PDB file of C-alpha atoms and ligand atoms in Angstrom:
ATOM      1  CA  UNK A   1      34.236 -71.048  46.404  1.00 58.00           C
ATOM      2  CA  UNK A   2      36.973 -69.031  44.678  1.00 66.00           C
ATOM      3  CA  UNK A   3      35.519 -66.241  42.572  1.00 75.00           C
ATOM      4  CA  UNK A   4      34.065 -67.676  39.400  1.00 89.00           C
ATOM      5  CA  UNK A   5      32.035 -65.973  36.713  1.00 97.00           C
ATOM      6  CA  UNK A   6      28.261 -66.243  36.519  1.00 97.00           C
ATOM      7  CA  UNK A   7      28.337 -68.854  33.725  1.00 97.00           C
ATOM      8  CA  UNK A   8      30.612 -71.119  35.782  1.00 98.00           C
ATOM      9  CA  UNK A   9      28.463 -70.650  38.858  1.00 98.00           C
ATOM     10  CA  UNK A  10      25.461 -71.780  36.828  1.00 98.00           C
ATOM     11  CA  UNK A  11      27.355 -74.930  35.783  1.00 98.00           C
ATOM     12  CA  UNK A  12      28.293 -75.563  39.409  1.00 98.00           C
ATOM     13  CA  UNK A  13      24.701 -75.250  40.643  1.00 98.00           C
ATOM     14  CA  UNK A  14      23.466 -77.551  37.860  1.00 98.00           C
ATOM     15  CA  UNK A  15      26.134 -80.212  38.521  1.00 98.00           C
ATOM     16  CA  UNK A  16      25.584 -80.068  42.274  1.00 98.00           C
ATOM     17  CA  UNK A  17      21.843 -80.518  41.794  1.00 98.00           C
ATOM     18  CA  UNK A  18      22.098 -83.465  39.388  1.00 99.00           C
ATOM     19  CA  UNK A  19      24.700 -85.168  41.603  1.00 98.00           C
ATOM     20  CA  UNK A  20      21.868 -85.791  44.060  1.00 98.00           C
ATOM     21  CA  UNK A  21      20.413 -88.201  41.501  1.00 98.00           C
ATOM     22  CA  UNK A  22      23.592 -90.240  41.037  1.00 99.00           C
ATOM     23  CA  UNK A  23      23.118 -94.007  41.246  1.00 99.00           C
ATOM     24  CA  UNK A  24      26.354 -94.986  42.995  1.00 98.00           C
ATOM     25  CA  UNK A  25      25.511 -97.744  45.478  1.00 98.00           C
ATOM     26  CA  UNK A  26      28.782 -99.610  44.814  1.00 98.00           C
ATOM     27  CA  UNK A  27      31.447 -96.895  44.890  1.00 98.00           C
ATOM     28  CA  UNK A  28      29.413 -94.481  47.016  1.00 98.00           C
ATOM     29  CA  UNK A  29      31.175 -91.813  44.963  1.00 98.00           C
ATOM     30  CA  UNK A  30      28.455 -89.608  43.500  1.00 98.00           C
ATOM     31  CA  UNK A  31      29.365 -87.356  40.577  1.00 98.00           C
ATOM     32  CA  UNK A  32      27.408 -84.607  38.859  1.00 98.00           C
ATOM     33  CA  UNK A  33      28.441 -83.093  35.547  1.00 99.00           C
ATOM     34  CA  UNK A  34      27.248 -80.004  33.708  1.00 98.00           C
ATOM     35  CA  UNK A  35      28.203 -79.003  30.182  1.00 98.00           C
ATOM     36  CA  UNK A  36      27.580 -75.739  28.398  1.00 98.00           C
ATOM     37  CA  UNK A  37      27.040 -76.223  24.686  1.00 98.00           C
ATOM     38  CA  UNK A  38      27.402 -73.777  21.823  1.00 98.00           C
ATOM     39  CA  UNK A  39      23.721 -72.813  22.031  1.00 98.00           C
ATOM     40  CA  UNK A  40      24.364 -71.553  25.585  1.00 98.00           C
ATOM     41  CA  UNK A  41      22.291 -74.278  27.194  1.00 98.00           C
ATOM     42  CA  UNK A  42      23.433 -76.422  30.093  1.00 98.00           C
ATOM     43  CA  UNK A  43      23.186 -80.234  29.887  1.00 99.00           C
ATOM     44  CA  UNK A  44      23.642 -82.413  32.949  1.00 99.00           C
ATOM     45  CA  UNK A  45      24.397 -85.999  33.873  1.00 99.00           C
ATOM     46  CA  UNK A  46      25.223 -88.128  36.898  1.00 99.00           C
ATOM     47  CA  UNK A  47      27.051 -91.415  37.245  1.00 98.00           C
ATOM     48  CA  UNK A  48      24.860 -94.483  36.902  1.00 99.00           C
ATOM     49  CA  UNK A  49      26.466 -97.620  38.312  1.00 98.00           C
ATOM     50  CA  UNK A  50      25.382-101.187  37.658  1.00 98.00           C
ATOM     51  CA  UNK A  51      25.512-104.479  39.550  1.00 98.00           C
ATOM     52  CA  UNK A  52      27.524-105.700  36.548  1.00 98.00           C
ATOM     53  CA  UNK A  53      30.238-103.188  37.436  1.00 98.00           C
ATOM     54  CA  UNK A  54      31.746-102.428  34.001  1.00 98.00           C
ATOM     55  CA  UNK A  55      28.328-101.356  32.710  1.00 98.00           C
ATOM     56  CA  UNK A  56      28.338 -98.281  34.927  1.00 98.00           C
ATOM     57  CA  UNK A  57      28.582 -94.909  33.232  1.00 98.00           C
ATOM     58  CA  UNK A  58      30.251 -91.644  34.218  1.00 98.00           C
ATOM     59  CA  UNK A  59      28.409 -88.409  34.853  1.00 98.00           C
ATOM     60  CA  UNK A  60      30.155 -86.686  31.938  1.00 98.00           C
ATOM     61  CA  UNK A  61      28.982 -89.398  29.536  1.00 98.00           C
ATOM     62  CA  UNK A  62      25.374 -88.760  30.533  1.00 98.00           C
ATOM     63  CA  UNK A  63      25.728 -85.013  30.082  1.00 98.00           C
ATOM     64  CA  UNK A  64      27.333 -85.449  26.660  1.00 98.00           C
ATOM     65  CA  UNK A  65      24.550 -87.820  25.586  1.00 98.00           C
ATOM     66  CA  UNK A  66      21.923 -85.263  26.631  1.00 98.00           C
ATOM     67  CA  UNK A  67      23.751 -82.562  24.654  1.00 98.00           C
ATOM     68  CA  UNK A  68      24.051 -84.673  21.526  1.00 98.00           C
ATOM     69  CA  UNK A  69      20.441 -85.861  21.776  1.00 98.00           C
ATOM     70  CA  UNK A  70      19.417 -82.179  21.763  1.00 98.00           C
ATOM     71  CA  UNK A  71      21.266 -81.665  18.473  1.00 98.00           C
ATOM     72  CA  UNK A  72      24.331 -79.899  19.897  1.00 98.00           C
ATOM     73  CA  UNK A  73      27.862 -80.791  18.813  1.00 98.00           C
ATOM     74  CA  UNK A  74      30.185 -78.253  20.498  1.00 98.00           C
ATOM     75  CA  UNK A  75      31.182 -78.200  24.168  1.00 98.00           C
ATOM     76  CA  UNK A  76      32.019 -74.749  25.537  1.00 98.00           C
ATOM     77  CA  UNK A  77      32.771 -75.702  29.161  1.00 98.00           C
ATOM     78  CA  UNK A  78      32.525 -78.682  31.513  1.00 98.00           C
ATOM     79  CA  UNK A  79      32.223 -78.803  35.302  1.00 98.00           C
ATOM     80  CA  UNK A  80      32.034 -81.822  37.587  1.00 98.00           C
ATOM     81  CA  UNK A  81      31.119 -81.962  41.262  1.00 98.00           C
ATOM     82  CA  UNK A  82      32.473 -84.779  43.418  1.00 98.00           C
ATOM     83  CA  UNK A  83      32.770 -85.488  47.106  1.00 97.00           C
ATOM     84  CA  UNK A  84      36.013 -86.348  48.853  1.00 96.00           C
ATOM     85  CA  UNK A  85      38.974 -84.146  49.683  1.00 95.00           C
ATOM     86  CA  UNK A  86      40.924 -84.275  46.439  1.00 96.00           C
ATOM     87  CA  UNK A  87      40.674 -82.262  43.264  1.00 97.00           C
ATOM     88  CA  UNK A  88      38.917 -84.932  41.206  1.00 97.00           C
ATOM     89  CA  UNK A  89      39.292 -84.283  37.505  1.00 98.00           C
ATOM     90  CA  UNK A  90      37.464 -86.176  34.766  1.00 98.00           C
ATOM     91  CA  UNK A  91      38.669 -89.727  34.214  1.00 98.00           C
ATOM     92  CA  UNK A  92      40.733 -90.561  31.140  1.00 98.00           C
ATOM     93  CA  UNK A  93      37.797 -91.996  29.234  1.00 98.00           C
ATOM     94  CA  UNK A  94      35.727 -88.867  29.817  1.00 98.00           C
ATOM     95  CA  UNK A  95      38.599 -86.627  28.742  1.00 98.00           C
ATOM     96  CA  UNK A  96      38.479 -88.448  25.420  1.00 98.00           C
ATOM     97  CA  UNK A  97      34.686 -88.117  25.260  1.00 98.00           C
ATOM     98  CA  UNK A  98      35.000 -84.368  25.783  1.00 98.00           C
ATOM     99  CA  UNK A  99      37.727 -84.275  23.121  1.00 98.00           C
ATOM    100  CA  UNK A 100      35.191 -85.335  20.505  1.00 98.00           C
ATOM    101  CA  UNK A 101      33.152 -82.142  20.968  1.00 98.00           C
ATOM    102  CA  UNK A 102      35.545 -79.681  22.612  1.00 98.00           C
ATOM    103  CA  UNK A 103      38.690 -77.875  21.559  1.00 97.00           C
ATOM    104  CA  UNK A 104      42.127 -77.666  23.188  1.00 98.00           C
ATOM    105  CA  UNK A 105      41.186 -74.581  25.223  1.00 98.00           C
ATOM    106  CA  UNK A 106      37.824 -75.875  26.456  1.00 98.00           C
ATOM    107  CA  UNK A 107      37.764 -75.222  30.215  1.00 98.00           C
ATOM    108  CA  UNK A 108      37.163 -78.177  32.519  1.00 98.00           C
ATOM    109  CA  UNK A 109      36.389 -77.294  36.130  1.00 98.00           C
ATOM    110  CA  UNK A 110      36.741 -79.753  39.008  1.00 98.00           C
ATOM    111  CA  UNK A 111      34.506 -78.831  41.924  1.00 98.00           C
ATOM    112  CA  UNK A 112      33.836 -80.147  45.378  1.00 98.00           C
ATOM    113  CA  UNK A 113      30.609 -79.656  47.251  1.00 98.00           C
ATOM    114  CA  UNK A 114      31.799 -76.214  48.382  1.00 97.00           C
ATOM    115  CA  UNK A 115      32.725 -74.978  44.906  1.00 98.00           C
ATOM    116  CA  UNK A 116      35.389 -75.001  42.200  1.00 98.00           C
ATOM    117  CA  UNK A 117      38.732 -76.487  43.279  1.00 98.00           C
ATOM    118  CA  UNK A 118      40.613 -76.556  40.016  1.00 98.00           C
ATOM    119  CA  UNK A 119      40.414 -75.210  36.497  1.00 98.00           C
ATOM    120  CA  UNK A 120      42.111 -76.887  33.526  1.00 98.00           C
ATOM    121  CA  UNK A 121      41.976 -76.829  29.761  1.00 98.00           C
ATOM    122  CA  UNK A 122      41.208 -79.965  27.803  1.00 98.00           C
ATOM    123  CA  UNK A 123      44.709 -79.811  26.336  1.00 98.00           C
ATOM    124  CA  UNK A 124      46.209 -79.807  29.843  1.00 98.00           C
ATOM    125  CA  UNK A 125      44.234 -82.895  30.809  1.00 98.00           C
ATOM    126  CA  UNK A 126      44.627 -84.698  27.492  1.00 98.00           C
ATOM    127  CA  UNK A 127      47.791 -83.514  25.718  1.00 98.00           C
ATOM    128  CA  UNK A 128      48.820 -84.791  22.275  1.00 98.00           C
ATOM    129  CA  UNK A 129      45.329 -86.213  21.945  1.00 98.00           C
ATOM    130  CA  UNK A 130      43.629 -88.135  19.185  1.00 98.00           C
ATOM    131  CA  UNK A 131      40.509 -86.582  17.708  1.00 97.00           C
ATOM    132  CA  UNK A 132      38.207 -86.487  14.691  1.00 96.00           C
ATOM    133  CA  UNK A 133      40.737 -84.583  12.565  1.00 95.00           C
ATOM    134  CA  UNK A 134      43.213 -87.454  12.865  1.00 96.00           C
ATOM    135  CA  UNK A 135      40.851 -89.540  10.765  1.00 97.00           C
ATOM    136  CA  UNK A 136      40.714 -86.989   7.946  1.00 94.00           C
ATOM    137  CA  UNK A 137      42.625 -87.782   4.783  1.00 85.00           C
ATOM    138  CA  UNK A 138      43.367 -91.334   5.825  1.00 79.00           C
TER     139      UNK A 138
HETATM  140  N1  THU B 201      33.086 -91.173  37.794  1.00 71.97           N
HETATM  141  C1  THU B 201      32.458 -90.231  37.030  1.00 71.97           C
HETATM  142  O1  THU B 201      31.237 -90.173  36.965  1.00 71.97           O
HETATM  143  N2  THU B 201      33.225 -89.358  36.345  1.00 71.97           N
HETATM  144  C2  THU B 201      34.587 -89.323  36.365  1.00 71.97           C
HETATM  145  O2  THU B 201      35.197 -88.575  35.611  1.00 71.97           O
HETATM  146  C3  THU B 201      35.290 -90.155  37.338  1.00 71.97           C
HETATM  147  C4  THU B 201      34.532 -91.306  37.889  1.00 71.97           C
HETATM  148  C5  THU B 201      32.270 -92.155  38.517  1.00 71.97           C
HETATM  149  C6  THU B 201      32.369 -93.558  37.972  1.00 71.97           C
HETATM  150  C7  THU B 201      31.982 -94.370  39.186  1.00 71.97           C
HETATM  151  O3  THU B 201      30.570 -94.469  39.233  1.00 71.97           O
HETATM  152  C8  THU B 201      32.451 -93.537  40.364  1.00 71.97           C
HETATM  153  O4  THU B 201      32.664 -92.223  39.855  1.00 71.97           O
HETATM  154  C9  THU B 201      33.733 -94.048  41.008  1.00 71.97           C
HETATM  155  O5  THU B 201      34.737 -94.218  40.069  1.00 71.97           O
END
């Protein structure tokens, strides 16, 4: 793993651990996600697929739900762990989900099983985005 700070390493370990619980019998592509919220705590999620394919949910969605259910509303950092060879960044839908609670500079790390492969900001992954402030004053 390239050198990452202690907080990022903690996210990596948490995402790697929760990935083991992914329910991905259809894609066989297990994903683990870890989010640090404003309170400093780490919230995790894994993808949960469904025999009715469109009902499956992404790992990031589960982690965000856990964060919100705990009363938190600000995302400080996100890290996902996937298998495969590529740098697998969050899907478009999850970028938008993160947008709701993050800010343009929120770091989003894409990790493989061996560690972090890429580091991006939310604004890099979702430029010119639509967020809560667009609804203000309408
Ligand atoms: N998946 C995630 O959990 N997060 C992403 O950002 C990308 C895709 C899941 C959805 C599906 O269960 C599997 O990975 C293959 O697309």
